[in-house]
Every structure is written in structure tokens, then in C-alpha cells.
CSV table of C-alpha atoms in Angstrom, one decimal:
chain,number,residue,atom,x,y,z
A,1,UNK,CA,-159.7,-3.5,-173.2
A,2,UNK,CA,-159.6,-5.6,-170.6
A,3,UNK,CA,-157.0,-8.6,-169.1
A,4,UNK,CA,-157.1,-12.1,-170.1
A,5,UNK,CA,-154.5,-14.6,-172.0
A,6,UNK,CA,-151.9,-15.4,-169.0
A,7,UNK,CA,-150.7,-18.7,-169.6
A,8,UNK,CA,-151.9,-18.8,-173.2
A,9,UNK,CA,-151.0,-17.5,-176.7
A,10,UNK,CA,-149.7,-14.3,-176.7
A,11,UNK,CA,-151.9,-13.9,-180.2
A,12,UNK,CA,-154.8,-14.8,-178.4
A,13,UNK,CA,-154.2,-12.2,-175.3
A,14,UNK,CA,-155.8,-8.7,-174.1
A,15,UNK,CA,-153.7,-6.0,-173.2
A,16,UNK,CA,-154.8,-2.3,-171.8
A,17,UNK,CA,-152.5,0.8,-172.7
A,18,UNK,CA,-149.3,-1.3,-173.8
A,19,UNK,CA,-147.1,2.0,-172.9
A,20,UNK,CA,-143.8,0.5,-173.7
A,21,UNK,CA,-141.9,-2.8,-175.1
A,22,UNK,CA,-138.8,-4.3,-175.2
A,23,UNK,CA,-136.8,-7.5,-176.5
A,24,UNK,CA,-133.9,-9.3,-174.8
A,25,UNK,CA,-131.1,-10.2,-176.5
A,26,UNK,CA,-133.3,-13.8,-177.0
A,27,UNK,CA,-135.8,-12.8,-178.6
A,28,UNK,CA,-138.1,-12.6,-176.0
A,29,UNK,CA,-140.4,-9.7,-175.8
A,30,UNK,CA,-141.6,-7.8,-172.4
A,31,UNK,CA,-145.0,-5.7,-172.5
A,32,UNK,CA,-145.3,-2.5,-169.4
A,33,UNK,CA,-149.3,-3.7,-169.6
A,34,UNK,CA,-150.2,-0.1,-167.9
A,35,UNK,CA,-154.0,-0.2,-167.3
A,36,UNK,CA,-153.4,-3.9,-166.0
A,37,UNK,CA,-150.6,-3.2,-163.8
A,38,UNK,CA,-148.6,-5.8,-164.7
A,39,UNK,CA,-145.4,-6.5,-166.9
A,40,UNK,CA,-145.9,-9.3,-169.5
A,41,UNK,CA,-143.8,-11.2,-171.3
A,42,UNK,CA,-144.2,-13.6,-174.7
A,43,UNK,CA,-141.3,-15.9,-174.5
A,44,UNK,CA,-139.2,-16.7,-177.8
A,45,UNK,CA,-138.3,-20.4,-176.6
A,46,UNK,CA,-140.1,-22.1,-173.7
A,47,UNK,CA,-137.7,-21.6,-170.4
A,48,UNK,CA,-137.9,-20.2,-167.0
A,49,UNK,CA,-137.7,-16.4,-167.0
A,50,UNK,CA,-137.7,-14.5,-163.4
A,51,UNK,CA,-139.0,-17.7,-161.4
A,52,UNK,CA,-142.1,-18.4,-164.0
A,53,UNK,CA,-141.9,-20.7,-166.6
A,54,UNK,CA,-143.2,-19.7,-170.0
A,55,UNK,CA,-143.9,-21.8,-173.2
A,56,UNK,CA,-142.3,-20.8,-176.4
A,57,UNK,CA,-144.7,-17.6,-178.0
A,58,UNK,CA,-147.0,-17.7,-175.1
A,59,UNK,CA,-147.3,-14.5,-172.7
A,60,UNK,CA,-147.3,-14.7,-169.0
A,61,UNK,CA,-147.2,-11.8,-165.9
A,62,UNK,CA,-143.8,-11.6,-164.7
A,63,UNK,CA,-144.5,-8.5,-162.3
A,64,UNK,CA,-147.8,-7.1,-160.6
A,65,UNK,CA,-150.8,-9.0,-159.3
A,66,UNK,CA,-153.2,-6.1,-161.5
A,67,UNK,CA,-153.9,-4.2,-158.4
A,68,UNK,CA,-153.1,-0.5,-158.8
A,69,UNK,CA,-151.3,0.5,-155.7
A,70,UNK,CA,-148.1,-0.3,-154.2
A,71,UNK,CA,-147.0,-3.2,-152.1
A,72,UNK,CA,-144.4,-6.1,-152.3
A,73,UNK,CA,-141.2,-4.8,-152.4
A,74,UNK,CA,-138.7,-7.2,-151.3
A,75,UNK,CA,-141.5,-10.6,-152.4
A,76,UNK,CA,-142.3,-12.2,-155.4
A,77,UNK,CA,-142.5,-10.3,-158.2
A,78,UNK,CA,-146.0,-11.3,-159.3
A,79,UNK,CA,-147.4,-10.9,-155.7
A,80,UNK,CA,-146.6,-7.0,-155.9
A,81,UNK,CA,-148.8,-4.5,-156.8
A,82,UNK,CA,-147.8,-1.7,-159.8
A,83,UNK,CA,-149.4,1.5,-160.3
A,84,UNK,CA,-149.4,1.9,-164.1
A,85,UNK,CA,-145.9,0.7,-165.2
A,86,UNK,CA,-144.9,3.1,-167.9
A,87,UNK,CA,-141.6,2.0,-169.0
A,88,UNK,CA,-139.6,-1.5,-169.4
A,89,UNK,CA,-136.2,-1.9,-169.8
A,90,UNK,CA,-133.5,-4.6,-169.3
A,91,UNK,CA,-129.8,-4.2,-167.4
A,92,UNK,CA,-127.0,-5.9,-169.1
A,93,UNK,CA,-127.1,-8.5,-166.1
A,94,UNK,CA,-130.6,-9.1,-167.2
A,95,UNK,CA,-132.4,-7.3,-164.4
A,96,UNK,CA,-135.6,-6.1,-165.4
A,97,UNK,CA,-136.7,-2.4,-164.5
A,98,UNK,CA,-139.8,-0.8,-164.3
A,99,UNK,CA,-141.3,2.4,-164.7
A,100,UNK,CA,-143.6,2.4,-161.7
A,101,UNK,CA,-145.1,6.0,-163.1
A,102,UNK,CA,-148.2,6.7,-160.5
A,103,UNK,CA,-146.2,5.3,-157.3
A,104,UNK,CA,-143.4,7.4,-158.6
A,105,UNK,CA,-140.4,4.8,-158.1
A,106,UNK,CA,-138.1,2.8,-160.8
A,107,UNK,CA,-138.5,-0.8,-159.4
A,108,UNK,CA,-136.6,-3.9,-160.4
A,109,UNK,CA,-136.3,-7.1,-161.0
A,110,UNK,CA,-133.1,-9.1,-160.8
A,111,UNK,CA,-132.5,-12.3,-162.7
A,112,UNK,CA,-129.7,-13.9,-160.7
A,113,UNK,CA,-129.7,-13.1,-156.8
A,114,UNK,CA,-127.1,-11.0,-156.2
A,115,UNK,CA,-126.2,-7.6,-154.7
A,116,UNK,CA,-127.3,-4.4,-156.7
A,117,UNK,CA,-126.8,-1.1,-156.0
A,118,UNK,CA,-126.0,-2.0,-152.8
A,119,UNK,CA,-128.7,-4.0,-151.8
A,120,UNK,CA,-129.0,-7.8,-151.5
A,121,UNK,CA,-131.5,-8.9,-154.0
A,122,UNK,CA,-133.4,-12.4,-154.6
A,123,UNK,CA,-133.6,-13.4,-157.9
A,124,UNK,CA,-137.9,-12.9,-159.0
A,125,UNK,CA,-138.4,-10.8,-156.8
A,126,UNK,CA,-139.2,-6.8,-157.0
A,127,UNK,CA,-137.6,-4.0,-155.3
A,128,UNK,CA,-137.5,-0.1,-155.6
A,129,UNK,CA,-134.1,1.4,-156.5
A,130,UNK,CA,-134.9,4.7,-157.0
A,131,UNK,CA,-137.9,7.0,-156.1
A,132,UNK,CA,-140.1,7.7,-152.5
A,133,UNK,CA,-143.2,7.7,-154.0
A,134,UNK,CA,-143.7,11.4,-153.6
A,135,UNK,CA,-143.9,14.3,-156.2
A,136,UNK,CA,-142.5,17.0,-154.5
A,137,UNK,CA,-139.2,17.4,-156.6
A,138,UNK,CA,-137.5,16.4,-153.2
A,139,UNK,CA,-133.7,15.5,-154.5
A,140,UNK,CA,-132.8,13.2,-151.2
A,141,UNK,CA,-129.9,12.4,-150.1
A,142,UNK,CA,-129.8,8.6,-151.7
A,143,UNK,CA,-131.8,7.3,-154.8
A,144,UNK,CA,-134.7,5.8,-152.5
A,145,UNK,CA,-135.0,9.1,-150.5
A,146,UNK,CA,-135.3,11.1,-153.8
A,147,UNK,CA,-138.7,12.2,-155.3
A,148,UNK,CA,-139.4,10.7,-158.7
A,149,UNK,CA,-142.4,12.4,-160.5
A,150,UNK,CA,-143.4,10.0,-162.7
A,151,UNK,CA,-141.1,7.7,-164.1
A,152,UNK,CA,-142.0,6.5,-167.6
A,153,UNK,CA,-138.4,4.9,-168.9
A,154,UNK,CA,-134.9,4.1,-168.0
A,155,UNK,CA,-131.8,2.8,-169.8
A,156,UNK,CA,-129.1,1.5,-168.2
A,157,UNK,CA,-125.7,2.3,-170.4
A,158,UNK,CA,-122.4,0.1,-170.2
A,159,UNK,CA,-121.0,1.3,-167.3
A,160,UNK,CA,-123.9,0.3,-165.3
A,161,UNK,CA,-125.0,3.4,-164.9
A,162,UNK,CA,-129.2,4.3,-164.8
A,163,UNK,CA,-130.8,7.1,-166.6
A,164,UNK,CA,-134.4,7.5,-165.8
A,165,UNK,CA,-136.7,10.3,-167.8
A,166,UNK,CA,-139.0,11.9,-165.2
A,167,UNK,CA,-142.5,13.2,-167.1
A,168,UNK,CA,-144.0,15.2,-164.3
A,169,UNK,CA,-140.3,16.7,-162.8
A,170,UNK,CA,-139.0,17.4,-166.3
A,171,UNK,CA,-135.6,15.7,-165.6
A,172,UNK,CA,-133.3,13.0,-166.7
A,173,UNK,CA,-131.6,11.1,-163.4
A,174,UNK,CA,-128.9,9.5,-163.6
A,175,UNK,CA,-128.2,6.8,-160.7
A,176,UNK,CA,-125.0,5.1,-160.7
């Protein structure tokens, strides 16, 4: 499969290895496009969604530029650059995370600037919250200085609290 469709009908649109979904409480759905590198997103209703607007059942890239590697943490979230995102998932505050699974780090995506897990974020852009892109099964001493073998979901529960299932370390970690 190949890429095309940004900006267009989602029915009309190529994915490659759609490796997870979810919805919103909207409606709207959001695609971990792994062989693109990107995250995707079909809109329910036309609105703006992470900086980008996006016509009602179109789908559009809300994070990665389809480069497999990593770069852009801290910039836009479409400027960045994913290494097969394995897992999507949505915070209560409507951050989006992703399962960066080959760059080993659970990035994310905030809705609303703010401050998040201690860090001052900008709303649309992308950041890594846990993970140091190693697989070494290195347990650091905060969650960017801890090895993260290949992230492939997350869910954040109602206390705010992160679970994220490690494939390669054979773990569950829980962030809070």
C-alpha cells in the first residue's frame, strides 16, 4: 500500500499497516498509519483538531511528516518524524499519545497548551513523555531517561495516570 488521500475523503484514502485506531468522544476517528509514519485522522464534523483543520469525513495527518526516524520534539506536530507509530490513544484532556514503537518513546500531543507531566507544552505540537530511545531495559531514573522497548499502546485511566505495554521488554509501565 502506499500513501495518498490527505486532505480528501477518508473512503477514497491509502493506508499502510493501520496498527491501531481509536475514536474520541466526537466521533472522530484517529488511524497509527505505521508503514507511513504518520497518525491520521477522519473528522466526524468539519473543525480544527490539533492546529489542522479537517472537513467533516475527510482524513488528514495530524502527526509525522512519513519519514521514519525521529526528529521534532518540541515543533509542529506534522513537521516531526515517527518511526512506525504502533499505538494511539487519547487523555481525558484530549491529548493525543503515540506509540512511537521503533524510536522506542510514547510521544504526545496536547490539545490545549498547558503543563503536562511537568513540562510546558504548546498545543499541536509533539513531545516525548516517556522512553530514551534505547532498548536496553535501562529503568532511569525519570520517564524520559527510561528505556522503552517498543511501545505499541497506552491508556491513560482516570486518575491521569499512563499505562504503556512494552512488546520487546515484556512490561506494562505505569507513569503517573
Amino acid at each position: 500500500a502506499t500513501f495518498t488521500g490527505d486532505g480528501g475523503s477518508a473512503s477514497l484514502a491509502t493506508i499502510n499497516q493501520p496498527c491501531n485506531i481509536t475514536l474520541d468522544g466526537a466521533g472522530n476517528l484517529y488511524v497509527a498509519d505505521g508503514n507511513n509514519h504518520r497518525v491520521r485522522m477522519v473528522a466526524k464534523a468539519t473543525g480544527t483538531f490539533f492546529g489542522k483543520t479537517i472537513t467533516a469525513n475527510n482524513i488528514d495527518t495530524i502527526v509525522g511528516n512519513g519519514t521514519p526516524d525521529f526528529a521534532g520534539d518540541g515543533g509542529p506536530a506534522t513537521q516531526a518524524a515517527l518511526n512506525l507509530p504502533a499505538g494511539v490513544t487519547l487523555g481525558a484532556n484530549g491529548q493525543l499519545y503515540v506509540a512511537d514503537a521503533m524510536n522506542n518513546r510514547l510521544r504526545m500531543v496536547p490539545n490545549t497548551s498547558g503543563t503536562y507531566f511537568g513540562l510546558p507544552m504548546t498545543a499541536g505540537n509533539l513531545y516525548t513523555i516517556v522512553g530514551d530511545g534505547t532498548m536496553t531495559g535501562n529503568q532511569g531514573d525519570s520517564p524520559t531517561t527510561t528505556s522503552l522497548p517498543v511501545p505499541v499502546a497506552s491508556f491513560e485511566d482516570a486518575q491521569g495516570a499512563l499505562y504503556i505495554a512494552s512488546a520487546y521488554g515484556n512490561f506494562i509501565l505505569k507513569v503517573y
